[in-house]
XYZ file of C-alpha atoms in Angstrom:
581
model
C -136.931 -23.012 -1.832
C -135.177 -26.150 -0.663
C -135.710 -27.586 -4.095
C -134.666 -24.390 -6.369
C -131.630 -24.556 -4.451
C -130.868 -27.742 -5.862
C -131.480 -27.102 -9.423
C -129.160 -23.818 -8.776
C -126.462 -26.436 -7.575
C -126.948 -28.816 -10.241
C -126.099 -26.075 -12.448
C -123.228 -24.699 -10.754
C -121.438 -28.507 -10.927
C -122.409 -28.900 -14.400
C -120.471 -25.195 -15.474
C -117.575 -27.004 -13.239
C -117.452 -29.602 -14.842
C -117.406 -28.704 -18.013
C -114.551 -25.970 -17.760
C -114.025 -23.452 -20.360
C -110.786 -23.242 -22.803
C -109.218 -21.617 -25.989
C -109.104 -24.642 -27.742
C -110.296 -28.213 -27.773
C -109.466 -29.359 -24.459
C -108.998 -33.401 -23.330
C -111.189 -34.923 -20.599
C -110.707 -38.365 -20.807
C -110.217 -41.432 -22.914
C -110.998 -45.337 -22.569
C -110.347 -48.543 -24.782
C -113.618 -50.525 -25.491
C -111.500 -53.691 -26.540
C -111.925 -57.343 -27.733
C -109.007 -60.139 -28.026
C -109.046 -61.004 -31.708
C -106.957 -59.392 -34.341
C -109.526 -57.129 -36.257
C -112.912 -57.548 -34.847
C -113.130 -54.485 -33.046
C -115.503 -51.459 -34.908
C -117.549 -48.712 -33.625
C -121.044 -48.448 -35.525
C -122.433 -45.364 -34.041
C -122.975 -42.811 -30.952
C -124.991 -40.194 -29.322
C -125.993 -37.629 -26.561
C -128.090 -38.926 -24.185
C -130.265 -37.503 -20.977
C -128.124 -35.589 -18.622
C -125.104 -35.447 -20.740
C -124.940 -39.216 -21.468
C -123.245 -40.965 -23.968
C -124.451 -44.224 -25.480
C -121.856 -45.727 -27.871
C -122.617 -49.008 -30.598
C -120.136 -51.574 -31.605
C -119.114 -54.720 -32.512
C -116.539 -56.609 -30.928
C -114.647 -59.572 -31.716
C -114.655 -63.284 -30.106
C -112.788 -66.557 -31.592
C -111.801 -69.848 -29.584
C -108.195 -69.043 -30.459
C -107.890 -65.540 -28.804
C -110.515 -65.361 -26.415
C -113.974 -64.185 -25.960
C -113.446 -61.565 -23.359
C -114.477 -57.543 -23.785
C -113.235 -55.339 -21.508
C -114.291 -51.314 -21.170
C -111.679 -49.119 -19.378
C -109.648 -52.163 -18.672
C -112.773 -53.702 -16.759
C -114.646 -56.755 -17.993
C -117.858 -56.148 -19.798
C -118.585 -59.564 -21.346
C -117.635 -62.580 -22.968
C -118.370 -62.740 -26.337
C -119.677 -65.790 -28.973
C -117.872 -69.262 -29.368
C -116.127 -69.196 -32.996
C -113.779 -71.845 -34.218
C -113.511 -70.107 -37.574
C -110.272 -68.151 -38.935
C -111.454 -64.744 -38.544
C -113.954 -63.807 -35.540
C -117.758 -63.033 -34.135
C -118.791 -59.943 -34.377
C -121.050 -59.517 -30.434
C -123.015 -56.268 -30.667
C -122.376 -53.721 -27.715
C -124.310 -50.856 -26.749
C -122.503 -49.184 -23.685
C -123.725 -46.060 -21.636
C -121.330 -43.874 -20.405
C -121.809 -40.838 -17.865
C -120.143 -37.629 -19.629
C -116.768 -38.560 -17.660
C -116.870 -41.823 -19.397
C -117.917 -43.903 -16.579
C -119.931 -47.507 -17.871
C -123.468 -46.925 -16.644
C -124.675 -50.090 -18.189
C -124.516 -52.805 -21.308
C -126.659 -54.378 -23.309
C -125.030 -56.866 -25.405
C -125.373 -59.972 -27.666
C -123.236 -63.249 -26.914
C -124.744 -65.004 -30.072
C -125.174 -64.199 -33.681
C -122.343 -62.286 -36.115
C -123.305 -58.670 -36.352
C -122.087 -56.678 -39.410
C -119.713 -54.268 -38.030
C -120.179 -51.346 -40.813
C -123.696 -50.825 -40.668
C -126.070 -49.422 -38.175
C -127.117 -46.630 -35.380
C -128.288 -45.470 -32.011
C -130.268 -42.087 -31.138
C -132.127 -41.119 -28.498
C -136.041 -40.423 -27.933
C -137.483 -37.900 -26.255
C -137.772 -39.493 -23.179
C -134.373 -40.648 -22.789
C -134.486 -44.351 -24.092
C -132.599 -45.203 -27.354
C -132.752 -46.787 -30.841
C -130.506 -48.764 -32.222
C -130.557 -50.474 -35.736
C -128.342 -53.189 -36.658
C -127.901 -56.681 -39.390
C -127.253 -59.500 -37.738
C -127.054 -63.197 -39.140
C -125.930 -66.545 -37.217
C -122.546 -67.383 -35.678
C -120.639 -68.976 -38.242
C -121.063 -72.960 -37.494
C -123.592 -72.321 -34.862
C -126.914 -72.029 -36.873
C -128.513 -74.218 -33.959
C -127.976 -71.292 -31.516
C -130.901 -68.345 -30.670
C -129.629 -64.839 -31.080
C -129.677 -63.489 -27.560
C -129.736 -60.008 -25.844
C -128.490 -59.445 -22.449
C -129.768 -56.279 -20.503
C -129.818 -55.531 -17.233
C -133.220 -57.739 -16.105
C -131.120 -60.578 -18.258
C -132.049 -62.380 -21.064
C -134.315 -62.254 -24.656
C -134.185 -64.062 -27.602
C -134.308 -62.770 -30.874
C -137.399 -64.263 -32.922
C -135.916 -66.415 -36.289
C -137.349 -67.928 -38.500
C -134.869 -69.433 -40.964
C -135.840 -68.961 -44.674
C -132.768 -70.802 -46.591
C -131.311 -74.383 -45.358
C -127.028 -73.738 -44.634
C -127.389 -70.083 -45.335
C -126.187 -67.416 -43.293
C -128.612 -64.436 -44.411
C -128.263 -61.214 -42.859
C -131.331 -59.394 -41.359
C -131.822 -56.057 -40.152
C -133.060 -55.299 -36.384
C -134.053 -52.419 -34.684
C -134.920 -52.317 -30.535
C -135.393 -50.029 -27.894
C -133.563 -49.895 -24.644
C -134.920 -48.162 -21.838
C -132.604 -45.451 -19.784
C -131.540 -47.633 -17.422
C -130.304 -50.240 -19.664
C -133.757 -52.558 -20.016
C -134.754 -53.749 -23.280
C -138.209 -52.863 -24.351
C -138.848 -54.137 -27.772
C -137.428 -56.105 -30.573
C -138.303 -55.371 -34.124
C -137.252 -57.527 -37.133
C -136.968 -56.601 -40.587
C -136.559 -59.677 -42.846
C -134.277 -59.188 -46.294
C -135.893 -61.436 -48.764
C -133.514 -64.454 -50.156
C -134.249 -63.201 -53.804
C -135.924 -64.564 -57.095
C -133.588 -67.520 -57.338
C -134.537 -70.107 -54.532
C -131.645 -72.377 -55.174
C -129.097 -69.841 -55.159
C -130.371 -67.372 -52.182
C -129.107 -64.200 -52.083
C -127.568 -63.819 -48.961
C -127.467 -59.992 -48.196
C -130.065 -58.250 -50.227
C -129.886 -54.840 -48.028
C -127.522 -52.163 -46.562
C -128.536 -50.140 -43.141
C -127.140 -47.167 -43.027
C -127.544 -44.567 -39.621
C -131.149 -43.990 -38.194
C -132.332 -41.135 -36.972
C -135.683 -39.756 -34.696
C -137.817 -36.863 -35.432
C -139.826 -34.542 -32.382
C -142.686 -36.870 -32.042
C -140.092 -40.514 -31.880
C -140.833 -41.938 -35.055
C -137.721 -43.541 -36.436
C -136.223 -43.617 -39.640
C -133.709 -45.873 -41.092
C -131.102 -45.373 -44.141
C -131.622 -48.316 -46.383
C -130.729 -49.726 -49.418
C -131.844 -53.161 -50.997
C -131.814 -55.790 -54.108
C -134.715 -58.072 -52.626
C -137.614 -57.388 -50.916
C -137.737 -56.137 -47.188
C -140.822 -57.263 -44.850
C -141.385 -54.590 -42.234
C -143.191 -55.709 -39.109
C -146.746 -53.455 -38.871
C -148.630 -53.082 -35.414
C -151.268 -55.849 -36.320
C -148.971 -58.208 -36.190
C -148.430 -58.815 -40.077
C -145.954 -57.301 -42.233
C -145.213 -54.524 -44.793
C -143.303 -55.311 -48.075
C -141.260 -53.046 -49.535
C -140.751 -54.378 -53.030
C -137.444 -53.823 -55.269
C -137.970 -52.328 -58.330
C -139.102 -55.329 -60.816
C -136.909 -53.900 -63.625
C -133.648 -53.506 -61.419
C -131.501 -56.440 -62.027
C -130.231 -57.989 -58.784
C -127.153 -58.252 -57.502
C -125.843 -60.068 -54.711
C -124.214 -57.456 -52.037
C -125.441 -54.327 -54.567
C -128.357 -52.462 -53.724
C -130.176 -51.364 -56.701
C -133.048 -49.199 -54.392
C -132.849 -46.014 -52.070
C -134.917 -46.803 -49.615
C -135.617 -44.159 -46.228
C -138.205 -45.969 -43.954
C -139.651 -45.068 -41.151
C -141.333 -46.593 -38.192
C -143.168 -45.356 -35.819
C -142.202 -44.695 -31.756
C -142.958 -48.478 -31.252
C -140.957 -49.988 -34.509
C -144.048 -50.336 -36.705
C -144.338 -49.574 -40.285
C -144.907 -46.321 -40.925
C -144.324 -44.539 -44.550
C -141.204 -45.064 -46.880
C -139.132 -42.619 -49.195
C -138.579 -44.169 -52.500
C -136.864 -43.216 -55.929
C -138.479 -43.359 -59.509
C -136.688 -44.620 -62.375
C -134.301 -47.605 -62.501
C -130.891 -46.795 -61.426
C -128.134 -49.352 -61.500
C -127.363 -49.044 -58.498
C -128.627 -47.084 -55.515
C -128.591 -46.831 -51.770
C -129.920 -44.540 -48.700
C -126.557 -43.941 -46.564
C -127.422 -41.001 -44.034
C -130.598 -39.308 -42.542
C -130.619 -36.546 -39.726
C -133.397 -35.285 -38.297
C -132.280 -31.523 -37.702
C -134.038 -29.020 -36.084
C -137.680 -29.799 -37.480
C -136.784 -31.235 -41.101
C -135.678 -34.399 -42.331
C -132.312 -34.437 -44.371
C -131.346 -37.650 -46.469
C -128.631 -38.124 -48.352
C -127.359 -41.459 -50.487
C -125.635 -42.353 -53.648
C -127.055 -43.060 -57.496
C -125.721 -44.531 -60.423
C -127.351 -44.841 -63.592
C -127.066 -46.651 -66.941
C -126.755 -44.361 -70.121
C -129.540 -41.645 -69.726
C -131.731 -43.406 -67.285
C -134.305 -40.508 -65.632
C -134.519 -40.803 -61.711
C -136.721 -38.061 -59.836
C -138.167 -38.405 -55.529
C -141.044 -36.902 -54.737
C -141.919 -35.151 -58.232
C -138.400 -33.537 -58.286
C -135.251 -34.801 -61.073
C -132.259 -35.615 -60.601
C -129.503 -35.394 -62.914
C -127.599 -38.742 -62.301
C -124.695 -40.023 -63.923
C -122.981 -43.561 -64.552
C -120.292 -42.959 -61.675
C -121.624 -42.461 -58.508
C -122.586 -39.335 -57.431
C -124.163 -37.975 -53.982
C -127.985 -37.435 -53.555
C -128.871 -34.885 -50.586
C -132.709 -33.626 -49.913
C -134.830 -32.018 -47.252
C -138.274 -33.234 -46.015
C -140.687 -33.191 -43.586
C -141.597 -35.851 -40.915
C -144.150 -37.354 -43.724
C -141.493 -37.198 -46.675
C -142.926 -33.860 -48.857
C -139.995 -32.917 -49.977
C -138.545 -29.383 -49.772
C -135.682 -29.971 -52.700
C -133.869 -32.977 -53.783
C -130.407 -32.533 -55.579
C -127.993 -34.913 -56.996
C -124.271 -33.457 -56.711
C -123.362 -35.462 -60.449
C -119.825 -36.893 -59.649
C -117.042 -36.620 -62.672
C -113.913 -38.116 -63.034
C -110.252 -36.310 -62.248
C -107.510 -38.600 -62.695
C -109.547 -41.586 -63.774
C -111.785 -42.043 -60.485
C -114.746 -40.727 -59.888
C -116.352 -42.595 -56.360
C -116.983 -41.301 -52.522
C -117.519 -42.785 -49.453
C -118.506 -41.720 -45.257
C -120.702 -38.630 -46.028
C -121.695 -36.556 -42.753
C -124.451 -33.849 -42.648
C -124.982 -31.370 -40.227
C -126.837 -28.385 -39.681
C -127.072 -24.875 -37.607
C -128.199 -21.619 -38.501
C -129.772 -21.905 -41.366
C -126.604 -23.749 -43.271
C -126.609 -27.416 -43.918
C -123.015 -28.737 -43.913
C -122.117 -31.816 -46.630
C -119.305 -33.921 -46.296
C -117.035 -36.762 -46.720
C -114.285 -38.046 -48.380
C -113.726 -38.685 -52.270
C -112.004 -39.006 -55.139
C -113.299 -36.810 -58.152
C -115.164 -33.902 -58.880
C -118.944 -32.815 -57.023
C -121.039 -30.474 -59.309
C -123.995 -28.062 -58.620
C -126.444 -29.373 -60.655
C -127.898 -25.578 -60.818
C -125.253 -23.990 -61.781
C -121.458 -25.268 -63.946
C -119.892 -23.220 -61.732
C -120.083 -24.588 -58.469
C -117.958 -27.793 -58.213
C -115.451 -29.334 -55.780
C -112.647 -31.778 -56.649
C -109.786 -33.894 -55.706
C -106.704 -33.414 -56.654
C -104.672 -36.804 -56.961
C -106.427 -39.730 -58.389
C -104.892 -42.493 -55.812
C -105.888 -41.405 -52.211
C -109.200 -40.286 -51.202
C -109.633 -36.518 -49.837
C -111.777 -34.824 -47.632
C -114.626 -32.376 -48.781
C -116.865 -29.911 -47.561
C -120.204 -28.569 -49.505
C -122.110 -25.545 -47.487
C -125.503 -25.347 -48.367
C -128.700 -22.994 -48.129
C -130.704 -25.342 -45.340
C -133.792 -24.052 -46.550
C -132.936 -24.051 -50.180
C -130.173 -26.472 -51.034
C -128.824 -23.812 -52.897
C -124.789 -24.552 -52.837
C -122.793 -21.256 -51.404
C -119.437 -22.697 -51.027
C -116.755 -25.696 -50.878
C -113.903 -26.907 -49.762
C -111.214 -29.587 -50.627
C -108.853 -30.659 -47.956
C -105.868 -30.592 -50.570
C -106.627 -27.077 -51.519
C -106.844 -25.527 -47.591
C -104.499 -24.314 -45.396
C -103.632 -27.421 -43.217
C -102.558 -29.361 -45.899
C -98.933 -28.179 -45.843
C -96.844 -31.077 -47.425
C -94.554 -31.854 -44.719
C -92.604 -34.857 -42.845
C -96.335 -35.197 -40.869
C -97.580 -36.489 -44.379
C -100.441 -34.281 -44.088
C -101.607 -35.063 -47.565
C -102.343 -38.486 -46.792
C -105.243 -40.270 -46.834
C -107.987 -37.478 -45.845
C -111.727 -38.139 -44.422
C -114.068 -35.281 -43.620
C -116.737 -36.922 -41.673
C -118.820 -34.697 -40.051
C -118.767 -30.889 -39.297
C -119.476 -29.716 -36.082
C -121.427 -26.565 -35.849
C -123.195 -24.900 -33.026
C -126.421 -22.799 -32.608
C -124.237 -20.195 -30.546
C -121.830 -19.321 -33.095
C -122.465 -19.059 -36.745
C -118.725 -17.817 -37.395
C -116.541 -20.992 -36.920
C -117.080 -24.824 -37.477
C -114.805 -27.522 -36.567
C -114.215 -30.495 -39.419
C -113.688 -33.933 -37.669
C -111.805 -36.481 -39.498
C -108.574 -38.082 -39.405
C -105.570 -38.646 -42.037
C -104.147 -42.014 -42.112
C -101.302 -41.399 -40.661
C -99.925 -42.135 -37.311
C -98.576 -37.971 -37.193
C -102.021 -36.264 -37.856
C -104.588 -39.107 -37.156
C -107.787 -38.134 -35.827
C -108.011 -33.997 -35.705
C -110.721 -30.902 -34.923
C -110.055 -28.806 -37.677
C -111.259 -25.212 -37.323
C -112.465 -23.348 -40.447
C -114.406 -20.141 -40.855
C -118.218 -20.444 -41.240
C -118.315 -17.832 -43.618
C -115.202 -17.981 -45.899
C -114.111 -21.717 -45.369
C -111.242 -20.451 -44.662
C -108.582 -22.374 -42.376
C -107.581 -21.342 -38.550
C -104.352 -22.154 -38.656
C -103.578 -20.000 -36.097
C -105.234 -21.401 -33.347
C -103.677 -24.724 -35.040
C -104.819 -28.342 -36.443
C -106.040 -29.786 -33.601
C -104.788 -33.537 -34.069
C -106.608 -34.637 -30.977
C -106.052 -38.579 -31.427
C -102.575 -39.793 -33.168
C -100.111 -42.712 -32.579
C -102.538 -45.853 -32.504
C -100.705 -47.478 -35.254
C -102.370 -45.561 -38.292
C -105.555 -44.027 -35.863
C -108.812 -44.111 -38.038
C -112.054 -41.947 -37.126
C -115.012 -43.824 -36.506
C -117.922 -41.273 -35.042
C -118.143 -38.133 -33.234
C -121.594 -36.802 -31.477
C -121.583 -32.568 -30.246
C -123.601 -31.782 -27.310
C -123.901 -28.024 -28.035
C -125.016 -27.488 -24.433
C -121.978 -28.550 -23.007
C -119.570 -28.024 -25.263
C -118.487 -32.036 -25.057
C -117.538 -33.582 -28.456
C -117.330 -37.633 -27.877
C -115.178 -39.399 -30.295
C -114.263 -42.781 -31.320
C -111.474 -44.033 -32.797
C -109.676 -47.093 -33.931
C -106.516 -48.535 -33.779
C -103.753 -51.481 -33.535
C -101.246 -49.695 -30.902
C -101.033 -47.303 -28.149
C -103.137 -44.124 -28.695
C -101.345 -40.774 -28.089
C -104.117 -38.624 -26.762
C -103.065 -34.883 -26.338
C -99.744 -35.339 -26.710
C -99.193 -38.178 -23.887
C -99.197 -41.684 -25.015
C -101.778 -44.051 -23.129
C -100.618 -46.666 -20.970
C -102.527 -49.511 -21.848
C -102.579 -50.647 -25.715
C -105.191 -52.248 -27.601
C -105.046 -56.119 -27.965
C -104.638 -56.349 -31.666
C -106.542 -54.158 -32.651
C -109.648 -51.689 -30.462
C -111.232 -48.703 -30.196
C -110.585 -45.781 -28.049
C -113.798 -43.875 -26.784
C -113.152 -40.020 -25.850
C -114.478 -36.787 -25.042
C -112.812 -33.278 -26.197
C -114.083 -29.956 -24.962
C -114.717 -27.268 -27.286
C -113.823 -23.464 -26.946
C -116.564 -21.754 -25.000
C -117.527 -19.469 -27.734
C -118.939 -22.952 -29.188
C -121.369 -23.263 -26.421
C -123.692 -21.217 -23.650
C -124.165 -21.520 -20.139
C -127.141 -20.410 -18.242
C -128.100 -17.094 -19.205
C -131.040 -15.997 -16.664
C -133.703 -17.562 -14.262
C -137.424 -17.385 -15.424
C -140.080 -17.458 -12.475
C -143.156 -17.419 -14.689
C -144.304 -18.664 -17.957
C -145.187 -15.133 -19.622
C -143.213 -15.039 -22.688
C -143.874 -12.077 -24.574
C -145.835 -11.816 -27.643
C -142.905 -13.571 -29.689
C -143.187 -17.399 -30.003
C -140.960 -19.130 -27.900
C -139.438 -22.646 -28.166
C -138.752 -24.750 -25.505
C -135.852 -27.333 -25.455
C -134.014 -29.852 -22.889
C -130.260 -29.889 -22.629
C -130.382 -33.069 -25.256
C -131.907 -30.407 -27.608
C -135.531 -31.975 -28.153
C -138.392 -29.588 -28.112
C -140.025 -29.756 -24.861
C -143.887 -28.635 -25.573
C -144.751 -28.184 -21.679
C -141.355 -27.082 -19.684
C -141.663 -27.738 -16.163
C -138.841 -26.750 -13.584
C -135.518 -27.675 -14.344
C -132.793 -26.381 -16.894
C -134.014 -25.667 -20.659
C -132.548 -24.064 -23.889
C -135.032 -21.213 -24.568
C -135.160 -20.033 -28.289
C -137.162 -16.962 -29.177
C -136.378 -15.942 -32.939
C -133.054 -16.007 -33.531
C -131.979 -15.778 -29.799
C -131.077 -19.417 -28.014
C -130.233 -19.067 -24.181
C -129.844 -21.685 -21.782
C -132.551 -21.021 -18.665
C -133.475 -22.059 -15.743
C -137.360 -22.155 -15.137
C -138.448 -22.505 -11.666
């Protein structure tokens, strides 16, 4: 009894804690902050075990400024030595509690990490993935690339393939939950076909992603060959495609690899055909399927199918989004063919998410997204200057498209002193399992008035809540950019970060402390409580009924064998949060 009692109290803390509201409520906010002028960039974040966060950076060092990153005002680290004019870029991956308390770091104090490209999700058992390119400190080629965790030190193996060459290569690890590192994989980025003139970054890394059983897959793109570490201790090459001409810093191949739970070779997602250029920029995996999406671009009439199926490319580049299974058989494959308005036809920071049967596409653009089934069905910007935000609702199980959006054409954009029609990004919408009739659009307008916001739409009609208002839930901050949100569904939490060069205003109050230069602010907003569920009944046995029923922890991965403990319990179309004792 003793222990039931517990889990009964763990519960009643954790419905404390995470009080219900009527709108998107504030429960705290820290600066993760380095001391040069622009080296501070999130890369990526996500839920955790027991309502952790885990957020991935980079964070600037140089001679001049100082080396010194702090967390909630707190030291975490000194970064690299750099002499140069701009800075070092020191990877960070910090664990937070839900109330934003540091639970541990790993970090790098050597090597310049890219700070665009990369990711971090979680495995079944609570450990975490990251993905990240990485080449040498600038005028420091002497130095190993070192990790610091919390049993202390590990160098990164490097082998160097071009004399005076800073070439970027892509690594993924593993970090255990209490902050140990486990493994080290490389992925070496061939130099090219040109010896003397190497090519110097022959691949993009996009997010990663893991799938029920922890295999790992990585958004790619690439101009040279990639050499993928395989569990014999040799290496997998994935080869360009030997009639793509090759560009330095343009990826001419959509690549999705994946590994397996220990960062071995495992299978890869290719195109056919010869695109001009071509890259792998998202994957999710979401509730049992894989979804991929990344951009093409083709010369003239150039043919380009995946997995049997065609896709009607175009010369500007134009979105690709398809749904597989863990082994890549695809479900469909479409290619949203971009056209001009105003001149400009190009798109950037696409987010997919899905509940309830609907897979949600966005980003931010400028141009005009068409169904490739039917004329129809489009989307476009309106002004040919300043990107805007978009949103494309699709069939999950289809692709079929069933409605859009453009953030020019809804109901917050209400020209206005707040400049509301600046800027736009739609990066990800945030939709719940417990409520198919409302979704919430995070993104931010570049604009120190609006900034980062929660925007609240219908499910059903796209249509705008502007009564319960734009929530604009991060402003001031100079001209406050959105970097990544993650949604624990359980709890309700949405954890944000967001960048900026001056004091944050955060609910209305302006923080205290300002960033040095520039840094970004790590948060967590609460939703409405029609957005989540709280624990709906107590099982004592495990008879279920003749129905199947899933089992999953509050991190929503499928738990095959539920012990005791708290669990989401889905039986058809019903999801309930249980104890099972």
């Amino acid at each position: 009894m003793k222990k039931h009692l517990l889990i009964l109290a763990g519960a009643a803390i954790a419905a404390s804690a995470y009080a219900q509201s009527a709108a998107p409520e504030f429960m705290w906010a820290n600066l993760l902050d380095g001391l040069t002028a622009a080296g501070d960039n999130a890369i990526g974040n996500c839920v955790g075990l027991n309502h952790s966060v885990a957020w991935l950076g980079t964070y600037g060092s140089n001679d001049a400024q100082g080396s010194e990153i702090t967390y909630a005002g707190a030291p975490l680290f000194n970064g690299a030595s750099y002499s140069g004019t701009s800075n070092n870029g020191n990877l960070t991956l910090l664990k937070t509690n839900y109330e934003g308390n540091k639970e541990w770091v790993v970090y790098t104090d050597s090597g310049d990490w890219l700070s665009s490209q990369g990711g971090v999700a979680t495995t079944s058992e609570g450990s975490l993935i990251f993905a990240a390119k990485v080449r040498h400190t600038d005028g420091h080629m002497d130095i190993p690339i070192k990790f610091h965790d919390v049993d202390g030190e590990t160098d990164l193996e490097w082998i160097q393939q071009a004399d005076d060459t800073r070439c970027y290569r892509i690594v993924v690890g593993k970090v255990s939950n209490e902050g140990a590192l486990e493994w080290l994989r490389t992925i070496e980025v061939g130099l090219g076909k040109d010896a003397e003139n190497p090519v110097s970054d022959g691949a993009t890394l996009g997010n990663i992603t893991i799938d029920n059983n922890d295999n790992i897959y990585l958004a790619l793109g690439h101009s040279t060959d990639l050499s993928v570490p395989t569990e014999d201790g040799a290496s997998h090459v994935v080869a360009t495609n030997p009639d793509a001409v090759s560009v330095n810093g343009v990826p001419t191949d959509f690549l999705t690899l994946s590994l397996d739970a220990d960062g071995y070779y495992r299978n890869a997602l290719t195109l056919t055909g010869t695109p001009a250029e071509a890259k792998c920029a998202k994957v999710e995996w979401l509730n049992g399927n894989l979804y991929i999406q990344g951009t093409v671009r083709v010369d003239g009439d150039a043919a380009l199918s995946v997995g049997g199926k065609a896709l009607k490319a175009s010369a500007l580049t134009s979105p690709v989004v398809m749904r597989t299974d863990a082994d890549f058989n695809i479900s469909w494959a479409k290619c949203f063919t971009m056209t001009e308005v105003g001149g400009k036809g190009t798109m950037q920071n696409a987010g997919l998410s899905e509940a309830n049967g609907v897979l949600w596409f966005c980003g931010m653009y400028n141009g005009q997204l068409n169904d490739p089934d039917d004329a129809s069905k489009f989307v476009a910007s309106t002004q040919e200057k300043i990107r805007e935000g978009y949103i494309i609702k699709l069939d999950a199980a289809t692709g079929e498209w069933l409605a859009a959006r453009n953030s020019r054409d809804d109901e917050f954009c209400n020209p206005s002193a707040l400049a509301k029609t600046g800027l736009t990004g739609y990066l990800e919408v945030i939709a719940s399992p417990y409520n198919s009739d409302k979704i919430y659009v995070f993104g931010y307008v570049m604009n120190l008035n609006v900034g980062v916001f929660l925007r609240e739409y219908d499910a059903n009609t796209l249509e705008a809540n502007v009564v319960s208002g734009e929530h604009n839930v991060i402003t001031g901050g100079g001209v406050p950019t959105a970097m990544d949100c993650a949604f624990d569904a359980t709890s309700g939490y949405v954890y944000i970060s967001a960048r900026g060069n001056k004091a944050f205003v955060v609910d209305g109050e302006e923080m205290q402390t300002a960033p040095n230069a520039w840094g970004v602010l790590l948060s967590a907003f609460r939703l409405p409580d029609d957005m989540t569920t709280g624990v709906e009944s107590v099982e004592v046995s495990n008879t279920d009924g003749d129905e199947e029923v899933e089992y999953f922890n509050l991190q929503g991965m499928r738990v095959k064998n539920p012990g005791e403990g708290i669990y989401i319990r889905r039986q058809g179309n019903k999801a309930v949060k249980v104890i099972r004792r």
